[in-house]
GROMACS .gro file of C-alpha atoms in nm:
model
  209
    1UNK     CA    1   8.378  -5.795  10.992
    2UNK     CA    2   8.326  -6.141  10.838
    3UNK     CA    3   7.985  -6.078  10.690
    4UNK     CA    4   8.070  -5.705  10.611
    5UNK     CA    5   8.291  -5.865  10.385
    6UNK     CA    6   8.084  -6.109  10.281
    7UNK     CA    7   7.827  -5.903  10.133
    8UNK     CA    8   8.005  -5.694   9.976
    9UNK     CA    9   8.233  -5.954   9.778
   10UNK     CA   10   7.886  -6.127   9.668
   11UNK     CA   11   7.727  -5.771   9.628
   12UNK     CA   12   7.739  -5.759   9.233
   13UNK     CA   13   7.566  -6.054   9.164
   14UNK     CA   14   7.273  -5.983   9.384
   15UNK     CA   15   7.286  -5.629   9.176
   16UNK     CA   16   7.173  -5.817   8.911
   17UNK     CA   17   6.893  -6.008   9.035
   18UNK     CA   18   6.542  -5.894   8.969
   19UNK     CA   19   6.455  -5.959   9.319
   20UNK     CA   20   6.796  -5.972   9.575
   21UNK     CA   21   6.826  -5.989   9.976
   22UNK     CA   22   6.981  -5.981  10.242
   23UNK     CA   23   6.962  -6.102  10.525
   24UNK     CA   24   7.108  -6.098  10.906
   25UNK     CA   25   7.044  -6.321  11.145
   26UNK     CA   26   7.100  -6.053  11.482
   27UNK     CA   27   6.950  -6.182  11.799
   28UNK     CA   28   6.698  -5.959  12.057
   29UNK     CA   29   7.071  -5.934  12.274
   30UNK     CA   30   7.179  -5.612  12.072
   31UNK     CA   31   6.974  -5.466  12.315
   32UNK     CA   32   7.285  -5.488  12.549
   33UNK     CA   33   7.518  -5.407  12.335
   34UNK     CA   34   7.779  -5.165  12.309
   35UNK     CA   35   7.992  -5.063  12.010
   36UNK     CA   36   8.354  -4.736  12.022
   37UNK     CA   37   8.457  -4.710  11.720
   38UNK     CA   38   8.779  -4.561  11.910
   39UNK     CA   39   8.802  -4.971  12.032
   40UNK     CA   40   8.725  -5.119  11.674
   41UNK     CA   41   8.983  -4.941  11.533
   42UNK     CA   42   9.264  -4.928  11.730
   43UNK     CA   43   9.208  -5.316  11.937
   44UNK     CA   44   8.983  -5.468  11.664
   45UNK     CA   45   8.717  -5.552  11.973
   46UNK     CA   46   8.353  -5.357  11.959
   47UNK     CA   47   8.424  -5.294  12.325
   48UNK     CA   48   8.671  -5.339  12.563
   49UNK     CA   49   8.447  -5.360  12.841
   50UNK     CA   50   8.238  -5.651  12.740
   51UNK     CA   51   8.302  -5.860  13.060
   52UNK     CA   52   8.157  -5.624  13.269
   53UNK     CA   53   7.798  -5.673  13.085
   54UNK     CA   54   7.890  -6.092  13.156
   55UNK     CA   55   7.568  -6.246  13.357
   56UNK     CA   56   7.475  -6.495  13.537
   57UNK     CA   57   7.347  -6.862  13.358
   58UNK     CA   58   7.395  -6.637  13.108
   59UNK     CA   59   7.775  -6.543  13.035
   60UNK     CA   60   7.859  -6.394  12.733
   61UNK     CA   61   7.509  -6.262  12.628
   62UNK     CA   62   7.518  -5.892  12.709
   63UNK     CA   63   7.895  -5.905  12.607
   64UNK     CA   64   8.070  -5.904  12.311
   65UNK     CA   65   7.812  -6.172  12.148
   66UNK     CA   66   7.582  -5.892  12.165
   67UNK     CA   67   7.788  -5.600  12.031
   68UNK     CA   68   7.861  -5.797  11.760
   69UNK     CA   69   7.449  -5.861  11.739
   70UNK     CA   70   7.423  -5.514  11.764
   71UNK     CA   71   7.721  -5.416  11.484
   72UNK     CA   72   7.447  -5.658  11.249
   73UNK     CA   73   7.165  -5.466  11.330
   74UNK     CA   74   7.351  -5.108  11.290
   75UNK     CA   75   7.536  -5.196  10.913
   76UNK     CA   76   7.185  -5.367  10.761
   77UNK     CA   77   7.042  -4.929  10.869
   78UNK     CA   78   7.355  -4.876  10.691
   79UNK     CA   79   7.366  -5.077  10.433
   80UNK     CA   80   7.014  -5.032  10.286
   81UNK     CA   81   7.094  -4.655  10.264
   82UNK     CA   82   7.337  -4.775  10.029
   83UNK     CA   83   7.150  -5.081   9.827
   84UNK     CA   84   6.967  -4.988   9.485
   85UNK     CA   85   6.619  -5.050   9.440
   86UNK     CA   86   6.620  -5.366   9.328
   87UNK     CA   87   6.841  -5.541   9.667
   88UNK     CA   88   6.713  -5.532  10.013
   89UNK     CA   89   6.887  -5.552  10.345
   90UNK     CA   90   6.624  -5.718  10.706
   91UNK     CA   91   6.813  -5.810  11.035
   92UNK     CA   92   6.587  -6.019  11.217
   93UNK     CA   93   6.589  -6.143  11.569
   94UNK     CA   94   6.509  -6.564  11.523
   95UNK     CA   95   6.305  -6.755  11.779
   96UNK     CA   96   6.479  -6.944  12.101
   97UNK     CA   97   6.471  -7.301  12.142
   98UNK     CA   98   6.551  -7.536  12.362
   99UNK     CA   99   6.860  -7.636  12.206
  100UNK     CA  100   7.086  -7.778  12.484
  101UNK     CA  101   7.404  -7.509  12.363
  102UNK     CA  102   7.403  -7.327  12.713
  103UNK     CA  103   7.686  -7.554  12.898
  104UNK     CA  104   7.487  -7.627  13.180
  105UNK     CA  105   7.737  -7.854  13.347
  106UNK     CA  106   7.856  -7.504  13.417
  107UNK     CA  107   7.586  -7.463  13.682
  108UNK     CA  108   7.561  -7.503  14.008
  109UNK     CA  109   7.262  -7.686  14.180
  110UNK     CA  110   7.101  -7.422  14.236
  111UNK     CA  111   7.138  -7.275  13.915
  112UNK     CA  112   6.993  -7.581  13.749
  113UNK     CA  113   6.660  -7.610  13.908
  114UNK     CA  114   6.636  -7.248  13.878
  115UNK     CA  115   6.646  -7.231  13.494
  116UNK     CA  116   6.486  -7.579  13.443
  117UNK     CA  117   6.188  -7.515  13.636
  118UNK     CA  118   6.112  -7.166  13.693
  119UNK     CA  119   6.280  -6.965  13.407
  120UNK     CA  120   6.243  -7.208  13.123
  121UNK     CA  121   5.848  -7.309  13.219
  122UNK     CA  122   5.812  -6.910  13.217
  123UNK     CA  123   5.973  -6.811  12.882
  124UNK     CA  124   5.746  -7.018  12.703
  125UNK     CA  125   5.419  -6.948  12.886
  126UNK     CA  126   5.520  -6.513  12.783
  127UNK     CA  127   5.600  -6.604  12.459
  128UNK     CA  128   6.015  -6.560  12.509
  129UNK     CA  129   6.071  -6.933  12.395
  130UNK     CA  130   5.903  -7.068  12.094
  131UNK     CA  131   5.885  -7.407  11.957
  132UNK     CA  132   6.143  -7.625  11.754
  133UNK     CA  133   5.855  -7.645  11.503
  134UNK     CA  134   5.794  -7.240  11.531
  135UNK     CA  135   6.207  -7.183  11.529
  136UNK     CA  136   6.289  -7.165  11.164
  137UNK     CA  137   5.998  -6.958  11.073
  138UNK     CA  138   6.115  -6.639  11.147
  139UNK     CA  139   6.432  -6.634  10.881
  140UNK     CA  140   6.305  -6.839  10.650
  141UNK     CA  141   5.988  -6.571  10.610
  142UNK     CA  142   6.229  -6.257  10.624
  143UNK     CA  143   6.381  -6.475  10.360
  144UNK     CA  144   6.116  -6.590  10.114
  145UNK     CA  145   5.835  -6.422  10.157
  146UNK     CA  146   5.827  -6.222   9.854
  147UNK     CA  147   5.608  -5.895  10.108
  148UNK     CA  148   5.975  -5.810  10.220
  149UNK     CA  149   6.128  -5.720   9.907
  150UNK     CA  150   5.902  -5.409   9.979
  151UNK     CA  151   6.084  -5.251  10.232
  152UNK     CA  152   6.417  -5.217  10.351
  153UNK     CA  153   6.636  -5.196  10.680
  154UNK     CA  154   6.376  -5.365  10.884
  155UNK     CA  155   6.452  -5.547  11.259
  156UNK     CA  156   6.208  -5.835  11.226
  157UNK     CA  157   6.165  -6.040  11.557
  158UNK     CA  158   5.926  -6.391  11.634
  159UNK     CA  159   5.868  -6.197  11.960
  160UNK     CA  160   5.614  -5.948  11.758
  161UNK     CA  161   5.388  -6.176  11.587
  162UNK     CA  162   5.222  -6.237  11.305
  163UNK     CA  163   5.431  -6.264  11.106
  164UNK     CA  164   5.197  -6.285  10.826
  165UNK     CA  165   4.780  -6.163  10.827
  166UNK     CA  166   4.814  -5.934  11.083
  167UNK     CA  167   4.600  -5.640  11.013
  168UNK     CA  168   4.877  -5.459  10.864
  169UNK     CA  169   5.086  -5.441  10.520
  170UNK     CA  170   5.255  -5.723  10.434
  171UNK     CA  171   5.574  -5.627  10.480
  172UNK     CA  172   5.468  -5.451  10.855
  173UNK     CA  173   5.365  -5.843  10.972
  174UNK     CA  174   5.644  -5.870  11.250
  175UNK     CA  175   5.904  -5.597  11.219
  176UNK     CA  176   6.047  -5.468  11.614
  177UNK     CA  177   6.175  -5.167  11.687
  178UNK     CA  178   6.552  -5.169  11.721
  179UNK     CA  179   6.739  -5.070  12.031
  180UNK     CA  180   6.845  -4.646  12.045
  181UNK     CA  181   7.186  -4.731  12.049
  182UNK     CA  182   7.095  -4.929  11.708
  183UNK     CA  183   6.876  -4.694  11.592
  184UNK     CA  184   7.179  -4.388  11.569
  185UNK     CA  185   7.290  -4.274  11.265
  186UNK     CA  186   7.594  -4.172  11.317
  187UNK     CA  187   7.753  -4.449  11.468
  188UNK     CA  188   7.608  -4.652  11.210
  189UNK     CA  189   7.779  -4.493  10.965
  190UNK     CA  190   8.095  -4.478  11.151
  191UNK     CA  191   8.084  -4.835  11.158
  192UNK     CA  192   8.037  -4.872  10.842
  193UNK     CA  193   8.349  -4.661  10.732
  194UNK     CA  194   8.546  -4.847  11.061
  195UNK     CA  195   8.494  -5.116  10.873
  196UNK     CA  196   8.564  -5.011  10.513
  197UNK     CA  197   8.940  -4.898  10.611
  198UNK     CA  198   8.970  -5.242  10.851
  199UNK     CA  199   8.927  -5.433  10.600
  200UNK     CA  200   9.147  -5.202  10.345
  201UNK     CA  201   8.875  -5.138  10.093
  202UNK     CA  202   8.764  -4.859   9.880
  203UNK     CA  203   8.631  -4.918   9.607
  204UNK     CA  204   8.219  -4.958   9.549
  205UNK     CA  205   8.004  -4.900   9.856
  206UNK     CA  206   8.352  -4.843  10.016
  207UNK     CA  207   8.418  -4.605   9.818
  208UNK     CA  208   8.132  -4.435   9.851
  209UNK     CA  209   8.085  -4.390  10.247
   0.00000   0.00000   0.00000
């Protein structure tokens, strides 16, 4: 709920801008996410079953992490319908790079070998992982490129290159599809309204929900 609250607190300033822009860094992992409005309201958890979706070597990537990234895409789409024309919002999948944040010390010998000599090289070869130099390009593009102001509610991805000169309208370059769950308009609205309720907000966009 922190990004939801921060957005609503900053929105009056953004609305004063001739070209306000809100960007959420989601992830492709949103495709594995699940959200239960019942669990959110009663237990303050997006989905109580998230531990069952943990994966070997990838940990919580498909669990609560995926749920939080799904929530960001859902919120982006619900928010886009509520913003004035001078403010746009987008979500994105950033590049995947070798950061060393994955806790390799918990891996066994076979897991270390598979990760270092099979998974990582294959991911780089097929374009699923990017170089450190390319890592921030999607975030920078979506946050700063003037063409992106021409649309709202888009989901951009480092897995859908190129970001420029793609043969389409500039704002359509790098756009990717979201999951069927993220496209569910009813769920988008339910999550927005539940977030307002949990935060005790009744004015502004929450008053319009």
